[in-house]
Amino acid sequence: MSKQTYTVAVVGATGAVGTQMIAFLEKRDFPVGELRPLASKRSAGQTITFRGQEIAIQEATPEAFEGVDIALFSAGGGISERLAPEAVKRGAVVIDNTSAFRMASDVPLVVPEVNRHALQKHNGLIANPNCSTIQMVVALKPLYDRYGMDRVIVSTYQSVSGAGWEAIEELQQQSKSVLSGEVMECNALPQGSLHYPIAFNVIPQIDVGLDNGFTNEEMKMVNETKKIFADDRIGVTATCVRVPVFRGHSESVYVELQQDFDLTEVRELLANADGIVVQDNLSEKEYPMPLQSAEDTRTFVGRIRRDLTHERGLNMWIVSDNLLKGAATNAIQIAEALVEDGLVRRG
Amino acid sequence: MSKQTYTVAVVGATGAVGTQMIAFLEKRDFPVGELRPLASKRSAGQTITFRGQEIAIQEATPEAFEGVDIALFSAGGGISERLAPEAVKRGAVVIDNTSAFRMASDVPLVVPEVNRHALQKHNGLIANPNCSTIQMVVALKPLYDRYGMDRVIVSTYQSVSGAGWEAIEELQQQSKSVLSGEVMECNALPQGSLHYPIAFNVIPQIDVGLDNGFTNEEMKMVNETKKIFADDRIGVTATCVRVPVFRGHSESVYVELQQDFDLTEVRELLANADGIVVQDNLSEKEYPMPLQSAEDTRTFVGRIRRDLTHERGLNMWIVSDNLLKGAATNAIQIAEALVEDGLVRRG
């Protein structure tokens, strides 16, 4: 019996996340029959390598989705808004890494370790959550299930790769400039029309500012967490900060649980959970750091300790590779779950 | 009438903080009659420049404090433990920047904007708080006075200069190595015998780990805050993190006040407080950043907003130059207050 294979499109095939998606489809041996890398007109004609073969990038047009079973989108919200419905119309299941459809009530927002069951109700479109949300909910899930969760206060330390190639190159260029005494050029961060240096600096703004004093990135963490847990009573407050790190987001998280907890049990729950590695031995200087967790698909948790100000408060430090579990890995895991659960719509 | 002048010793005159102290005594026109720079035997004989004059560095010995009116210590806790009592014995008032005496009940721990009155009870020894504590209590003080304060949850983004010249040079060297594809050498951070890269990384440990799962740096923020406010009921939880920034500490702070507050009033209270600059206009991308606040003696506050999980909760972002307000400036401000209030013991 020949194995069932799928035609998979990757939209944004040349981007920081798109290249990881393609690498991952190969690495995890996803049953790709045909890979169709799509990008802007500018990149069309370039090639990418998949399973040792050069494949030409095609322009992402509505027609490019003819015959596609699974379409992975990571080319910005505007592209998703325009082309995801076209892909769905042509019979593809879309897994969208942008924020375009995340909060739409008929679109499941899925982290497989947390709410795989939500895939059952998909209508052709599934959203991949924001990178900073994914790693946090992976770590919160075992605690939520065991103790219940009242609220979360999180401060992030987010790498520049979350903002794409331009920001990665800018951190490199600016660092070189500082070290050689030259003036830094600022063109990438934060998004919008006014930019600041990120080299040897931190910027307390990711995505645009909103009227309530929070940024859009912060409100993504708030709203997506509630949606993924399907629990509006969870309180979430976030402060999202860009730091001069190339890859890997870190998060300082305070959680107020609903029941008393035991620290040893907390560590066990986390260590036994899917996709989590506990690195937690302060006296041996063992804790997660972005440089160590880069290029790993798992979520690392450490600095686990009882809060000093609330009897049901817990502090921890969560690190994961934002391009992998925060984006590409989670998207491919969704695709794998769809295949396993027979949820790919075959045209 | 000739102006009263003082003989001032600076212990650790060649260090990252000591050099700022000397620069500051000159810049603020402190009434120095004689400056006596002290350091280890190794540095003795080198010179520093003060008011255009070369002054030879002497070895820090007990006898070196003869005739000293004010001694500023910033050469490590061991040196302070050994020599501060010798300086006091010889009639000097010691302002100690190390943690050696901070929690001693007969030693005032002072941030002039917050608890200048505590200087009245000094017995020759006054402690300068930890850098990360100082900037936080400056920003909390007006809110504490107006609304009362139940608890604080803080996550820090601390620069390498808090760990001295070696850490500054290491960030520089490691950054160069990464950018030229070489292997990084790690000798400075975190303190102790095992070190990690700080270039393009973050390290969630500052100072040694303690049995309760917190680091010593974190417990300094907890205990010093209570002592400075003379209020043991304030709950404080801290997560202290080193980031690849040369100068300036940033802090993401959640405060739970005791009364309802008005955001406009909060901004006014902060803007009118001594030593604080409010930079708070997210839609115009106005907020504090370490690169902008470096070499400024003030504390910058922004990202002020109502918490989403607690009706008396407030979030803000606090940045200050750890070598200045976090160390040298605060020490000189204490010296100025001692002089103004007639609290220097004249032998």
Tab-separated table of N, CA, C and O in Angstrom, chain A residues 10 32 37 59 69 73 96 98 105 138 148 154 175 191 200 279 297 300 322 336:
chain	number	residue	atom	x	y	z
A	10	VAL	N	3.964	26.397	0.531
A	10	VAL	CA	4.497	27.272	1.588
A	10	VAL	C	4.513	28.688	1.027
A	10	VAL	O	5.239	28.981	0.073
A	32	VAL	N	5.045	14.750	2.089
A	32	VAL	CA	4.881	15.700	0.991
A	32	VAL	C	4.975	14.946	-0.328
A	32	VAL	O	5.966	14.261	-0.578
A	37	PRO	N	6.658	25.921	-3.325
A	37	PRO	CA	7.082	27.141	-2.632
A	37	PRO	C	6.556	28.375	-3.342
A	37	PRO	O	6.784	28.544	-4.542
A	59	GLU	N	5.098	32.509	-8.108
A	59	GLU	CA	4.415	33.670	-7.539
A	59	GLU	C	3.135	33.199	-6.838
A	59	GLU	O	2.409	32.342	-7.348
A	69	ASP	N	-3.208	20.576	-1.093
A	69	ASP	CA	-3.945	19.993	0.037
A	69	ASP	C	-3.757	20.813	1.310
A	69	ASP	O	-4.700	21.044	2.062
A	73	PHE	N	0.949	29.418	5.451
A	73	PHE	CA	1.122	30.844	5.143
A	73	PHE	C	2.013	31.517	6.190
A	73	PHE	O	1.750	31.442	7.391
A	96	ASP	N	-2.262	29.225	8.968
A	96	ASP	CA	-1.808	30.601	8.780
A	96	ASP	C	-0.992	31.063	9.978
A	96	ASP	O	-1.472	31.085	11.110
A	98	THR	N	0.140	34.116	10.395
A	98	THR	CA	-0.031	35.550	10.670
A	98	THR	C	-1.189	35.752	11.652
A	98	THR	O	-1.888	34.804	12.026
A	105	SER	N	-13.958	33.844	15.129
A	105	SER	CA	-14.599	32.823	15.975
A	105	SER	C	-14.675	31.463	15.286
A	105	SER	O	-14.719	30.436	15.949
A	138	VAL	N	2.276	26.450	26.182
A	138	VAL	CA	2.807	25.090	26.336
A	138	VAL	C	3.205	24.866	27.802
A	138	VAL	O	2.889	23.836	28.395
A	148	GLY	N	-5.784	24.837	37.949
A	148	GLY	CA	-6.574	26.007	37.546
A	148	GLY	C	-5.696	27.242	37.585
A	148	GLY	O	-4.670	27.261	38.255
A	154	VAL	N	3.310	38.502	32.502
A	154	VAL	CA	4.505	38.070	31.757
A	154	VAL	C	5.274	39.274	31.210
A	154	VAL	O	4.679	40.235	30.736
A	175	SER	N	25.539	46.121	15.459
A	175	SER	CA	26.557	45.661	16.405
A	175	SER	C	27.943	45.931	15.851
A	175	SER	O	28.825	46.428	16.556
A	191	GLN	N	8.454	48.330	14.421
A	191	GLN	CA	7.786	48.508	13.136
A	191	GLN	C	7.134	49.880	13.056
A	191	GLN	O	6.802	50.479	14.064
A	200	PHE	N	22.845	46.434	21.562
A	200	PHE	CA	23.206	46.894	22.904
A	200	PHE	C	22.134	47.802	23.504
A	200	PHE	O	22.420	48.748	24.234
A	279	GLN	N	14.734	22.681	32.863
A	279	GLN	CA	16.142	22.952	33.176
A	279	GLN	C	16.121	23.830	34.412
A	279	GLN	O	16.027	25.050	34.317
A	297	THR	N	13.274	22.322	18.970
A	297	THR	CA	11.838	22.551	18.783
A	297	THR	C	11.060	22.591	20.098
A	297	THR	O	9.863	22.858	20.094
A	300	PHE	N	11.655	25.267	26.907
A	300	PHE	CA	12.489	25.044	28.078
A	300	PHE	C	11.979	25.876	29.253
A	300	PHE	O	11.684	27.055	29.089
A	322	ASN	N	11.793	30.967	18.741
A	322	ASN	CA	10.594	31.583	18.172
A	322	ASN	C	10.352	31.206	16.715
A	322	ASN	O	9.225	31.214	16.256
A	336	GLU	N	0.667	17.838	10.894
A	336	GLU	CA	0.768	16.417	11.254
A	336	GLU	C	-0.497	15.933	11.962
A	336	GLU	O	-1.003	14.829	11.697
